[in-house]
Coordinates of C-alpha atoms in Angstrom, one line a residue:
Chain A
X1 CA -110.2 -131.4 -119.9
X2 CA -108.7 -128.1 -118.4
X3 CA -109.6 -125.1 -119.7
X4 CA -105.9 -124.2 -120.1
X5 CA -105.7 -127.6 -122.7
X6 CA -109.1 -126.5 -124.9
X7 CA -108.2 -126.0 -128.6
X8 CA -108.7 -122.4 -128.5
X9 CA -106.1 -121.5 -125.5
X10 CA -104.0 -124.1 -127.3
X11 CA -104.6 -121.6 -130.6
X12 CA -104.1 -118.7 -128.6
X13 CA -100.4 -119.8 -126.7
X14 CA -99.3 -120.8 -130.5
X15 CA -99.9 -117.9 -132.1
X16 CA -99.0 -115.5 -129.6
X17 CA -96.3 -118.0 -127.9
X18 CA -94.7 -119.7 -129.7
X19 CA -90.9 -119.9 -129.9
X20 CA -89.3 -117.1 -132.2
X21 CA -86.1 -115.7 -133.3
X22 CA -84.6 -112.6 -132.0
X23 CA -83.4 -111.2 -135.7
X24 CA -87.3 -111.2 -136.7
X25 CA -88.0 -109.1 -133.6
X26 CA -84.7 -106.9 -134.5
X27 CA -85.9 -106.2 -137.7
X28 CA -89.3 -104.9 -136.5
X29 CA -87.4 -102.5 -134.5
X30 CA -85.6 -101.5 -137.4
X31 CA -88.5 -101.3 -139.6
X32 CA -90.2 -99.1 -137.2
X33 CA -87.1 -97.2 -136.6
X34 CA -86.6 -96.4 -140.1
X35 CA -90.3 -95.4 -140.8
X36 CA -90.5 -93.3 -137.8
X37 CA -87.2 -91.8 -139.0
X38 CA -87.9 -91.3 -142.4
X39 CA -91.6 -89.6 -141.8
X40 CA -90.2 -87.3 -139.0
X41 CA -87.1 -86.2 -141.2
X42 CA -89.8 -85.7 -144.0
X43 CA -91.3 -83.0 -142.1
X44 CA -91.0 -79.6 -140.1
X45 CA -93.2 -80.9 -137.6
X46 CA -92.7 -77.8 -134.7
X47 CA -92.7 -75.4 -137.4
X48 CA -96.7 -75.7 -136.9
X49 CA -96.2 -74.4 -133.2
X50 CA -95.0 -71.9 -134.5
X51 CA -97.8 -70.8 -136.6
X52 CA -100.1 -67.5 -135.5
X53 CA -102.3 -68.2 -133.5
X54 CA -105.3 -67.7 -135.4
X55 CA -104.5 -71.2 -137.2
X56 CA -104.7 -72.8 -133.7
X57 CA -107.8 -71.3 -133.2
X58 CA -110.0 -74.3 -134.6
X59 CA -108.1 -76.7 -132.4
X60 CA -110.8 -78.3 -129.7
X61 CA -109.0 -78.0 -125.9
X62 CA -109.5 -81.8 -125.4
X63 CA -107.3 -82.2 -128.4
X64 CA -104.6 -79.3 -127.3
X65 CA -104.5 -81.1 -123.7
X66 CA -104.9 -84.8 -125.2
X67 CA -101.0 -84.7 -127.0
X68 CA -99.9 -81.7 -125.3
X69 CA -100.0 -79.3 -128.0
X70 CA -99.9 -75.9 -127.7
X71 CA -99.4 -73.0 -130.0
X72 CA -96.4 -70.6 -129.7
X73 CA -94.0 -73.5 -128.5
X74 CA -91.7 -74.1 -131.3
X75 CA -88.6 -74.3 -129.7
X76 CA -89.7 -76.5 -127.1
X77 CA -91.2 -78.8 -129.8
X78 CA -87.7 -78.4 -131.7
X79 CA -86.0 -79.8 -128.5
X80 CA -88.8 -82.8 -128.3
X81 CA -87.9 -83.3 -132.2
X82 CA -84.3 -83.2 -131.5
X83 CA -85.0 -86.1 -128.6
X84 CA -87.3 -88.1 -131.0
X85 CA -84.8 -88.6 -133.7
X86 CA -82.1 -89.7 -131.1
X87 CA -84.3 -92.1 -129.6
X88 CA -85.0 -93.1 -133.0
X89 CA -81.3 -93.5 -134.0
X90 CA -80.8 -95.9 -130.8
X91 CA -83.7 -97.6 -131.7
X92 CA -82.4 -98.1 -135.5
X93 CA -79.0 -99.0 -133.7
X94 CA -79.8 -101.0 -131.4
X95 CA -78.4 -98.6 -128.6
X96 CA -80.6 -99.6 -125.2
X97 CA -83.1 -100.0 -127.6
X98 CA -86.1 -100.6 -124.9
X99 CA -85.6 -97.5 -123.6
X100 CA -85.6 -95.6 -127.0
X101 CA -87.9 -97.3 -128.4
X102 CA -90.5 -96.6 -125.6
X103 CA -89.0 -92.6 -125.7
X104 CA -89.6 -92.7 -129.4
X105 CA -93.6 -94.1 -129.3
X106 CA -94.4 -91.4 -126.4
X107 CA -92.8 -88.8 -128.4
X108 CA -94.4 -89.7 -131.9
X109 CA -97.5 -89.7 -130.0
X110 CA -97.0 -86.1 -129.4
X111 CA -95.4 -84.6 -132.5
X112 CA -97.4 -86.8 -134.8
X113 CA -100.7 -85.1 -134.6
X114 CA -99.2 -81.8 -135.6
X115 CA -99.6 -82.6 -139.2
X116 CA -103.5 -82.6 -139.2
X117 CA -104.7 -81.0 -135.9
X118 CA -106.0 -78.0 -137.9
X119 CA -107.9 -80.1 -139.3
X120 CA -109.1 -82.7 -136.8
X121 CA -107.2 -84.7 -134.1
X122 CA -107.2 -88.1 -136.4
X123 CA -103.9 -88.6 -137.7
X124 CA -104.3 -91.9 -139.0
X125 CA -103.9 -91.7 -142.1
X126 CA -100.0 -89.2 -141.6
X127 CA -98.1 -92.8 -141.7
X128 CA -97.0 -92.6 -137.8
X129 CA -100.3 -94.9 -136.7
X130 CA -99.0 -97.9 -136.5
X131 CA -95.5 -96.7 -135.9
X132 CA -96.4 -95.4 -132.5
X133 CA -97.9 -98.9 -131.4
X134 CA -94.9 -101.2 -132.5
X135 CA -92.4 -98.7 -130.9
X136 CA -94.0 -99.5 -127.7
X137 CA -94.8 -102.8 -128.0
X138 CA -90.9 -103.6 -128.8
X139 CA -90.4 -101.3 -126.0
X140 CA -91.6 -104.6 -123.9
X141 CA -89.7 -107.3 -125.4
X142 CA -85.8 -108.0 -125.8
X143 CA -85.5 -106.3 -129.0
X144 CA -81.9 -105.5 -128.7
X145 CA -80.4 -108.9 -128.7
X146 CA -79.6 -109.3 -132.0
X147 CA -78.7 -106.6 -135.0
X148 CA -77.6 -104.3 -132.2
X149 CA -74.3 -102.3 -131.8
X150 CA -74.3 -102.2 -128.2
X151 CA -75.7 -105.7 -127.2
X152 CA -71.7 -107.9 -127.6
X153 CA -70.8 -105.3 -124.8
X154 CA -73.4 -104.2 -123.0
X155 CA -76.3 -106.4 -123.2
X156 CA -78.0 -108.4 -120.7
X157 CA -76.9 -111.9 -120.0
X158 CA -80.0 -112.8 -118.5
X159 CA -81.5 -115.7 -120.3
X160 CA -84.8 -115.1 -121.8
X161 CA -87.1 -117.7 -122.9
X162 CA -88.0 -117.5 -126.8
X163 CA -91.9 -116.2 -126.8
X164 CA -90.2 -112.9 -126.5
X165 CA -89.2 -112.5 -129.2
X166 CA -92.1 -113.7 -131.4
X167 CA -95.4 -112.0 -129.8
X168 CA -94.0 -108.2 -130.5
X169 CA -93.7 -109.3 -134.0
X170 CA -97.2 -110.9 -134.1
X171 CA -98.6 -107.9 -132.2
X172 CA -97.7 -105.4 -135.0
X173 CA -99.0 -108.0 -137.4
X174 CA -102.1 -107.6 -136.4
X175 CA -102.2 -103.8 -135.7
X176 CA -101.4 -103.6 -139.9
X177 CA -104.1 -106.5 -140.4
X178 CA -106.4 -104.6 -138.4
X179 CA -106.0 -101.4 -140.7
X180 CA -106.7 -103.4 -143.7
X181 CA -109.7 -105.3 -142.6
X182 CA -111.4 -102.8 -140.9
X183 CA -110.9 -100.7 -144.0
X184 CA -112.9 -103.5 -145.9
X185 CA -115.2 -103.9 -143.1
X186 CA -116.3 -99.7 -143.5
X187 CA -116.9 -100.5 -146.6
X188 CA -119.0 -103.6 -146.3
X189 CA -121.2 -101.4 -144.0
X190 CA -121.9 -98.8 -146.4
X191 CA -122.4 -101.2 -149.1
X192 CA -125.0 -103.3 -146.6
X193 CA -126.6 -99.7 -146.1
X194 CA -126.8 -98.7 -149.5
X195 CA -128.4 -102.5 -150.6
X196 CA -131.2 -102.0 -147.7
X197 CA -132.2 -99.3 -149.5
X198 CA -131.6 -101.0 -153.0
X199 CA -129.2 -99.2 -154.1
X200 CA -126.3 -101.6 -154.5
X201 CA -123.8 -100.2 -156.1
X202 CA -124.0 -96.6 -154.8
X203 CA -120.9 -97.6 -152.5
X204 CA -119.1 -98.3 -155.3
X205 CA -120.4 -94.9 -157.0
X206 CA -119.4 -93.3 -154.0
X207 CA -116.0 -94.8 -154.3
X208 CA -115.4 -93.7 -157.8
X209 CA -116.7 -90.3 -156.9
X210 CA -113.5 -89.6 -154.9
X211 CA -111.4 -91.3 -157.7
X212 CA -112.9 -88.3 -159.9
X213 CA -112.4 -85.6 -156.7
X214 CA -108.8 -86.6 -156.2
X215 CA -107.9 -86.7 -159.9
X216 CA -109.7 -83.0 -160.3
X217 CA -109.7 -80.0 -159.3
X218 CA -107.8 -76.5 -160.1
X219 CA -104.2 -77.3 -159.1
X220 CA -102.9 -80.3 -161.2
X221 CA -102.3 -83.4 -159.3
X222 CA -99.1 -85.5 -159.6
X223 CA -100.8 -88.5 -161.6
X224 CA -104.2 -88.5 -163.5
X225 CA -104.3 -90.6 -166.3
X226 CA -104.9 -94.0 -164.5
X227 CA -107.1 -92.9 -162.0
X228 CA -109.2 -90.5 -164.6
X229 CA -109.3 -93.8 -167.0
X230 CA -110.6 -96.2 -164.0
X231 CA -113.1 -94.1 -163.1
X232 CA -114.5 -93.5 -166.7
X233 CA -115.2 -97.6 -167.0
X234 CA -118.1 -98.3 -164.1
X235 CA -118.2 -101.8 -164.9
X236 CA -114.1 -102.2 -164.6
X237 CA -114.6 -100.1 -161.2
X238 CA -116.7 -102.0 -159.6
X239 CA -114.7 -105.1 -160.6
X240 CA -111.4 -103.2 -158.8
X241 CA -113.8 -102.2 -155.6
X242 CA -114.6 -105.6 -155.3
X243 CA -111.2 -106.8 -155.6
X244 CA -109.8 -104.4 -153.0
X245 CA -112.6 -105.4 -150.5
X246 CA -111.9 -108.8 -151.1
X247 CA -108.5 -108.4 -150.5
X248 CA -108.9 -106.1 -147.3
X249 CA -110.7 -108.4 -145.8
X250 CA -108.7 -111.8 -146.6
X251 CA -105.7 -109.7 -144.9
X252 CA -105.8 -111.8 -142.1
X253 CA -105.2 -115.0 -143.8
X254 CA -101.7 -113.9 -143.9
X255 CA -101.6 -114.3 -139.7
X256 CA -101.9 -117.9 -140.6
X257 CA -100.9 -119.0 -143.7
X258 CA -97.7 -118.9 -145.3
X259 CA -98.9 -119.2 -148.9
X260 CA -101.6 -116.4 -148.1
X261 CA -99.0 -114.3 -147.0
X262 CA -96.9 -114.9 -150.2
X263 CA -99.9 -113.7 -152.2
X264 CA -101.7 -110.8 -150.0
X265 CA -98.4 -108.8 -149.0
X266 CA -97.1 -108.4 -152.4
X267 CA -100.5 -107.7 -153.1
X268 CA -100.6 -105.1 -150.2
X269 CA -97.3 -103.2 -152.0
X270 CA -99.1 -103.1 -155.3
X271 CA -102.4 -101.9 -153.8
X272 CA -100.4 -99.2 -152.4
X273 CA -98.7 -98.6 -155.5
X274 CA -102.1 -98.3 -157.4
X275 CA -103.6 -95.9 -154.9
X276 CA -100.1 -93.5 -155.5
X277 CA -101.2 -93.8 -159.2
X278 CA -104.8 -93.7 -159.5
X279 CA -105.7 -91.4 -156.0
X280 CA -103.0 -89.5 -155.3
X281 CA -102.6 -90.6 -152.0
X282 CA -99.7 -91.8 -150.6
X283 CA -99.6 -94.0 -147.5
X284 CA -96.2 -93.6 -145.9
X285 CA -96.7 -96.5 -142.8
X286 CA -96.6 -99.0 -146.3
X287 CA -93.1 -100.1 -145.1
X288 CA -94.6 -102.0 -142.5
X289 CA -95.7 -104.9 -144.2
X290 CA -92.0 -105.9 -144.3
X291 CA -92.2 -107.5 -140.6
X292 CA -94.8 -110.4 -142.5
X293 CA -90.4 -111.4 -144.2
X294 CA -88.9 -113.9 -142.6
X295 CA -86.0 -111.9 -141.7
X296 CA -84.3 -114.8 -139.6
X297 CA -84.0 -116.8 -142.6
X298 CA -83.0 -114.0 -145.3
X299 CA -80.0 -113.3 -142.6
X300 CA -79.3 -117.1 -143.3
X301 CA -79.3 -117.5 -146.5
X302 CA -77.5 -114.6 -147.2
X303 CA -74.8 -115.2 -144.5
X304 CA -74.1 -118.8 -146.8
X305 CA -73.5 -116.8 -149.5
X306 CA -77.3 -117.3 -151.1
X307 CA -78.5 -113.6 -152.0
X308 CA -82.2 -115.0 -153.1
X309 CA -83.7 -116.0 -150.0
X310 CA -86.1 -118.7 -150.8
X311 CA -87.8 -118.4 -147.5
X312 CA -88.8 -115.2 -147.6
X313 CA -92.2 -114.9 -146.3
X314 CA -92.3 -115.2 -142.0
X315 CA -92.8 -118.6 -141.3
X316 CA -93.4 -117.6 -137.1
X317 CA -93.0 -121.1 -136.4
X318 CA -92.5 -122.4 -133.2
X319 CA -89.5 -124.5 -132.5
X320 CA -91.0 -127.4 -131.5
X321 CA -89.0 -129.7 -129.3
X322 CA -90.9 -130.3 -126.0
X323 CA -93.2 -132.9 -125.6
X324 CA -96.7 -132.2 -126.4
X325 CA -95.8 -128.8 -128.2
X326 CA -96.3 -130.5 -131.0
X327 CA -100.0 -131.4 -130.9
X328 CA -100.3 -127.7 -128.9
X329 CA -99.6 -126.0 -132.3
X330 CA -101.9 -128.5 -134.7
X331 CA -104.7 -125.9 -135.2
X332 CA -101.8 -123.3 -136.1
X333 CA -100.3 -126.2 -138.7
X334 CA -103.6 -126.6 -140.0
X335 CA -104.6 -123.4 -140.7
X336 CA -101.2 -122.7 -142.4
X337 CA -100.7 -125.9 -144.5
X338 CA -104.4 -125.7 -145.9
Chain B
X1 CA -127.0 -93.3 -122.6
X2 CA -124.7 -91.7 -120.0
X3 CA -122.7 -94.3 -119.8
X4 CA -121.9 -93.8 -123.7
X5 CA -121.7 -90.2 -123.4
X6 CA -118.8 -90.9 -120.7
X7 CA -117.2 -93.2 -123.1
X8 CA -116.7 -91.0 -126.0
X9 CA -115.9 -88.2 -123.7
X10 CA -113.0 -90.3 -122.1
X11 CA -112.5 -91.4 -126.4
X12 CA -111.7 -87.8 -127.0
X13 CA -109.7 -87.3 -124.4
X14 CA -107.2 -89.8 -125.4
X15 CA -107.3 -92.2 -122.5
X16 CA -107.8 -95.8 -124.6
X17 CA -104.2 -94.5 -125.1
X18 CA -103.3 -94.0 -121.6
X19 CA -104.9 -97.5 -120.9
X20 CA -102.2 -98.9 -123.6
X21 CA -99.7 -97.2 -122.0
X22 CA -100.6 -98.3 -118.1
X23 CA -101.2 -101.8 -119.4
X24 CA -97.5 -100.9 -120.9
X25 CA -96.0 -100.2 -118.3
X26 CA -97.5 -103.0 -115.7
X27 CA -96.3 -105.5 -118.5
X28 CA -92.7 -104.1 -118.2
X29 CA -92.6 -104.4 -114.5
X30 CA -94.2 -107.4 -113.7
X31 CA -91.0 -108.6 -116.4
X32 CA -88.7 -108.6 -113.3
X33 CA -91.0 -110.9 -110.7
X34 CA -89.8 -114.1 -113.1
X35 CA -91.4 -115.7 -116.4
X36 CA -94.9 -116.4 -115.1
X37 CA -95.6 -113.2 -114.2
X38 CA -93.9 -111.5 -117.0
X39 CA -95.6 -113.3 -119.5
X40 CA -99.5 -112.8 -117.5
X41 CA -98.2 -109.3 -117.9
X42 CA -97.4 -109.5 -121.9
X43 CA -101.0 -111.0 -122.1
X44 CA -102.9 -108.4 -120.3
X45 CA -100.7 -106.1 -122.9
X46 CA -102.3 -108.3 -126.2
X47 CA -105.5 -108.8 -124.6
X48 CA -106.0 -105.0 -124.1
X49 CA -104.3 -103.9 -127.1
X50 CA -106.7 -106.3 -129.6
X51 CA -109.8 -105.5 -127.6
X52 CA -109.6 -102.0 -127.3
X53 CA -108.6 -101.8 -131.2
X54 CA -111.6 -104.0 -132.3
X55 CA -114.1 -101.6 -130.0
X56 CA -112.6 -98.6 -131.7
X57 CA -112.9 -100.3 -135.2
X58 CA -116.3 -101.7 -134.7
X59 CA -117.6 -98.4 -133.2
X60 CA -115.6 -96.8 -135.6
X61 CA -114.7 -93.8 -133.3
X62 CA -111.5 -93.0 -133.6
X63 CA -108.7 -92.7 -130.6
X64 CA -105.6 -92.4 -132.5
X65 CA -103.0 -93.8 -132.7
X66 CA -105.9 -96.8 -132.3
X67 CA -107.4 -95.6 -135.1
X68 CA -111.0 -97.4 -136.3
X69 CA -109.7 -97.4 -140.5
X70 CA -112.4 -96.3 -141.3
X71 CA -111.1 -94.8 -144.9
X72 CA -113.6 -92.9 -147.8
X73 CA -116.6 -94.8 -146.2
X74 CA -118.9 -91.2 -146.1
X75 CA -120.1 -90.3 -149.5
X76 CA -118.6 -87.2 -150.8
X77 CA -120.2 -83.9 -151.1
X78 CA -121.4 -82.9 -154.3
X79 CA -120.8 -80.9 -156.0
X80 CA -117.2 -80.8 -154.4
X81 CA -115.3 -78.0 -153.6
X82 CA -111.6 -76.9 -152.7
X83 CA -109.5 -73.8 -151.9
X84 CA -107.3 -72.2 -154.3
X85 CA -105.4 -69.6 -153.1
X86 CA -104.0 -67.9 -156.7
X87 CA -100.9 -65.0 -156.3
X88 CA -101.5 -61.5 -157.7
X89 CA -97.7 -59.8 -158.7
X90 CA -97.5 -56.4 -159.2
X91 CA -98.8 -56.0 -162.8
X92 CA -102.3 -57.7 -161.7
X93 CA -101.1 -61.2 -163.0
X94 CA -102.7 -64.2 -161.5
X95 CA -100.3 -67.0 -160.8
X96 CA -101.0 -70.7 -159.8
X97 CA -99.4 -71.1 -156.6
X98 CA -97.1 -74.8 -155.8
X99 CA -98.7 -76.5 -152.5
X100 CA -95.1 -77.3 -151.8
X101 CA -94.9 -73.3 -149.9
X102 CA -97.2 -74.2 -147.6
X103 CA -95.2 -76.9 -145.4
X104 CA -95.2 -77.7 -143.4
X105 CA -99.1 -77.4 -143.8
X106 CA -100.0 -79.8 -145.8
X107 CA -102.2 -79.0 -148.2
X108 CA -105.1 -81.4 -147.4
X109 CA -104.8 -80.0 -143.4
X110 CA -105.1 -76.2 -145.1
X111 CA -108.1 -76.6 -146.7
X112 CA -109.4 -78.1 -144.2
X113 CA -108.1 -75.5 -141.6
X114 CA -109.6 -73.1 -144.2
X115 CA -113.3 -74.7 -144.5
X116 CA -113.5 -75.0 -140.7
X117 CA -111.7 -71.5 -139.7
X118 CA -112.9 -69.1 -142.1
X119 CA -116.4 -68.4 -141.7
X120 CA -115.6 -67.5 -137.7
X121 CA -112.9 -65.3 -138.0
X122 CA -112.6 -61.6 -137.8
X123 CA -111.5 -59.7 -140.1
X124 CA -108.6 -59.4 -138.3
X125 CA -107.6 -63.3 -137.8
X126 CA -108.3 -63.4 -141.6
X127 CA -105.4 -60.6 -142.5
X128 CA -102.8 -62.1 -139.8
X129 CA -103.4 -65.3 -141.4
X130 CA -103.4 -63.9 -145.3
X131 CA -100.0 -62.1 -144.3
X132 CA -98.7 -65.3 -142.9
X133 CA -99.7 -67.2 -145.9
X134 CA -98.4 -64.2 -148.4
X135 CA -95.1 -64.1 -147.1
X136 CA -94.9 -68.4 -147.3
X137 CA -95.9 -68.1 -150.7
X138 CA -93.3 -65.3 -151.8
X139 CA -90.2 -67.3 -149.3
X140 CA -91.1 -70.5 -151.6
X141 CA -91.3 -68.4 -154.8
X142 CA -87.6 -67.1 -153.9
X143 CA -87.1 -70.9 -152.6
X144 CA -87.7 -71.8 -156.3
X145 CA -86.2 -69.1 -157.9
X146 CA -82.7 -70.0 -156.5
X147 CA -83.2 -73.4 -157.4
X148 CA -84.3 -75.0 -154.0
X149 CA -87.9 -76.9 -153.7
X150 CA -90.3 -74.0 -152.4
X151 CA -91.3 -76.3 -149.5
X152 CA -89.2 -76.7 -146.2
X153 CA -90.2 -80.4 -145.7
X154 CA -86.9 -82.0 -148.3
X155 CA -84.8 -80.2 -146.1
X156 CA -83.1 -83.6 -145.4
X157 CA -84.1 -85.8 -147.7
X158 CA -84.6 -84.3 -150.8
X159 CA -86.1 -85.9 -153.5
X160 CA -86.6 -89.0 -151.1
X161 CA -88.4 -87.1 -148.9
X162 CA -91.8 -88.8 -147.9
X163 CA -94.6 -87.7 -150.2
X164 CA -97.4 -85.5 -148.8
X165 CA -100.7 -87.3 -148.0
X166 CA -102.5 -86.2 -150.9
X167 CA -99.9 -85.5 -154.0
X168 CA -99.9 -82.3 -156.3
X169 CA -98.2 -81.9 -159.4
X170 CA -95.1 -79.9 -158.7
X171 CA -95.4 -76.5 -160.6
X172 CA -92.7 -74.5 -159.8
X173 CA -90.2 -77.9 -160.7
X174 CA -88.0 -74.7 -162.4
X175 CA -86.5 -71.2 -161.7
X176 CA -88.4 -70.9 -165.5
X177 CA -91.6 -72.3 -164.2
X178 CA -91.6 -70.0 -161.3
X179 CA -93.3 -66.4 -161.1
X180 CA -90.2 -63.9 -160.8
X181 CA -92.4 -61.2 -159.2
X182 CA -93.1 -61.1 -156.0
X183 CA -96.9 -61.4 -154.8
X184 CA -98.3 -58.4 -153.4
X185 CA -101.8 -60.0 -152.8
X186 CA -103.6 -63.4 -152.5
X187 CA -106.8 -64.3 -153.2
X188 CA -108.6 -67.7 -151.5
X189 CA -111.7 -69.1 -154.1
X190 CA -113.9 -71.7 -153.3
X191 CA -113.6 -73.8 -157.0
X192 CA -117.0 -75.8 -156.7
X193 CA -117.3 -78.9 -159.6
X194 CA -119.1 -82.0 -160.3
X195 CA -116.3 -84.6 -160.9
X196 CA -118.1 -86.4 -163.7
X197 CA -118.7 -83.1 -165.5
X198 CA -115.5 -81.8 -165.3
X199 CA -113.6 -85.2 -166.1
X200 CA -115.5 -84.1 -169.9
X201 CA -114.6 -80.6 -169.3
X202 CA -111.8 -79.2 -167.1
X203 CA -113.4 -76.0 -166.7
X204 CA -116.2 -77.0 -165.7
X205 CA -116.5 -75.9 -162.3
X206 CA -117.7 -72.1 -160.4
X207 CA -115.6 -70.0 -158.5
X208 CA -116.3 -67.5 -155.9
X209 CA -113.9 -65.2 -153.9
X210 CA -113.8 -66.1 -150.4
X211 CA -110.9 -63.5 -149.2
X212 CA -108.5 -61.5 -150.7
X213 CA -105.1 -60.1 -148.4
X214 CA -104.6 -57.5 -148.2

């Protein structure tokens, strides 16, 4: 047996290689288009360039040189804004989306940090995290071939073969699954830390701890009753801590299985949703779990004249048709018919 | 132990995101040498992109945008504490001041900014930055006033503008609501509270005068 025929190469051309549609890949680019959009025109980003220098003064040099950030630039940054939100709108358009898209990513790289680099150069949590990595990752796939204004007129004719359009879409899959498992995984480690020292709900405690912080404090916060009522039941928090673990770390399933992906995405809205409502904190990149729809077949059913799309949830099945593709993609099937 | 060292200076100077990007860019010209080599290129991409992203989650060091998710893991100080910068009009009134005048700071980034800053700066950093602060706080008051939100961040949006990071209750949603003097002076505490006490008790917590401008 080859080593290109072993099951696990066979897993790994499937998942990543297998034949998709080019709507599903459009509709990532929109998606990341429209988040992009949406958190840049949400904020006055190079209005912190402007600031006096003494709020700059905190700012490490590795961090000013790392995304090009400098204090006292605010026009230039106004410019870089102005050229973000147009690469933006071609991406969003479809208008030589590649090229925008790639423009867009590099210039979200730079403007997004600008919302926390007072405080630290980590702006994960600012909602442009994952829409940096799927700008550029469309940036290197045919993203533009379907849902696009300019593509009837001036798109290529060049014939590209059908993985294309399907690894992009997996690849910011599993940026967002990354983000929620390793969020469960942090949380495993404290908990393993706390219990080898016998403690074994101190996580937990820890947990509810910033419940209480972000539900206090002197200015009023927007919501307070749900997350002040959690927090007062220890025995119904740890319940929800466990859930949320558990559900962090099952994210993954919904790489593989179609019914886990019906169950943990809506879950993923909700989560977000009870986060807003009991912590205050909104996550602004939660748009992103739309790319786990199967957009191909909403755009199917709603171009017969059916507005409830019953396959709503990405299938990311290959279209098998050669010989042998068939048994190539078994460990896939498996995985998502179990 | 050098060889870590070099790796978390080359993690702090950004360059698992330059490797992205080279890895990128050799994906999107190996494209036009035909299939094969386009897709070896697309798998270098993948490979890179996962590994790189599991390293930085399992070390959990971040090098954003591949960030290692690591999300309220530390245990939380305690007691807590937070700044509250309170407006003083005219007539000696203290007034609650709406996070929404500080964009586009947000507020989590200025208390932050604050905690870090403060302790190192001279007297003279402290009053540029309290006069920068004063005169945000009285353009948002005059914001409200008029009817406008007393941030600059809805400027297109509006009311479906995205929400800051951490959410505060909007309290100057009215011209009524809003203080009609202007500030002359603020003053920055340091509100330090036990959350389980003051969930029984919402004044339970100590305050203590960091600053006042001018």
């Amino acid at each position: 047996m080859s080593l290109l025929s072993h099951p696990i190469f066979r897993a790994w051309e499937c998942f990543w290689f297998a034949e998709g549609d080019p709507r599903n890949l459009a509709a990532a680019r929109i998606i990341a288009a429209v988040t992009g959009l949406w958190m840049l025109l949400s904020r006055d980003l190079p209005a912190i360039s402007g600031l006096p220098a003494v709020f700059w003064s905190s700012v490490p040099v590795e961090t000013r040189y790392r995304y090009l950030l400098f204090p006292g630039h605010e026009s230039v940054e106004r410019m870089i804004e102005v050229l973000a939100i147009a690469a933006l709108g071609g991406a969003l358009l479809g208008i030589v989306p590649r090229i925008s898209c790639f423009v867009g990513g590099i210039l979200l790289y730079h403007l997004a940090p600008l919302q926390a680099i007072m405080s630290g150069p980590d702006a994960t949590v600012y909602g442009f995290t994952t829409t940096v990595l799927a700008l550029l990752t469309l940036s290197l796939a045919p993203c533009g071939r379907s849902w696009s204004l300019t593509s009837r007129y001036f798109g290529s004719s060049r014939e590209v073969p059908k993985w294309t359009y399907h690894w992009p879409v997996r690849m910011i899959q599993v940026f967002l699954a990354s983000a929620y498992v390793f969020s469960g995984y942090g949380k495993v480690l404290v908990f393993m830390r706390y219990l080898h020292h016998g403690a074994m709900w101190a996580a937990s405690e820890d947990m509810r701890n910033w419940m209480m912080i972000f539900n206090s404090g002197s200015d009023a916060h927007l919501f307070s009753v749900w997350g002040l009522t959690l927090a007062s039941n220890p025995v119904l928090f740890r319940f929800v801590w466990i859930s949320i673990i558990t559900g962090e770390l099952a994210f993954p399933l919904a790489l593989f299985s179609r019914p886990a992906r019906k169950l943990l995405v809506p879950a993923a809205f909700f989560f977000h949703l009870a986060v807003l409502l009991t912590m205050n904190i909104f996550i602004a990149a939660c748009p992103f779990l739309l790319v786990f729809a199967d957009w191909s077949a909403i755009a199917d059913r709603v171009g017969r004249g059916k507005t409830f799309p019953k396959g709503l949830w990405n299938r990311q099945s290959p279209q098998l048709g050669a010989p042998g593709e068939q048994e190539t993609c078994n460990v896939i099937n498996q995985l998502r018919t179990t | 132990m050098k060889f870590l060292a070099w790796l978390e200076l080359l993690r702090r100077w950004g360059v698992p995101f330059l490797g992205f990007l080279l890895v990128a860019l050799t994906a999107r010209f190996a494209e036009n040498r035909g299939d094969p080599a386009w897709k070896r290129g697309v798998q270098a991409f993948i490979i890179y992109g996962v590994t790189v992203s599991l390293l930085v989650c399992i070390a959990g060091r971040e090098a954003w945008p591949i960030s290692d998710w690591r999300l309220f893991v530390s245990p939380p100080t305690l007691p807590t504490s937070q700044l509250t910068i309170i407006g003083v009009d005219r007539k000696g009134t203290q007034h609650s001041i709406d996070r929404r005048v500080w964009e586009p700071l947000d507020a989590a980034t200025l208390d932050g900014w604050f905690v870090r800053s403060c302790s190192g700066m001279s007297l003279n950093a402290r009053n540029i930055a309290g006069r920068y602060l004063l005169d945000m706080a009285n353009k948002g008051r005059v914001r409200a006033l008029a009817g406008e939100r007393p941030g600059t961040d809805s400027r297109w949006f509006g009311s479906l503008t995205v929400p800051p990071l951490v959410t505060y209750a909007h309290l100057w949603s009215t011209a009524a609501a809003t203080p009609s003097e202007p500030f002359v002076q603020l003053r920055f505490f340091k509100d330090t509270w036990q959350p389980a006490d003051r969930q029984l008790n919402a004044n339970s917590f100590t305050r203590q005068l960091i600053f006042e401008y001018p």
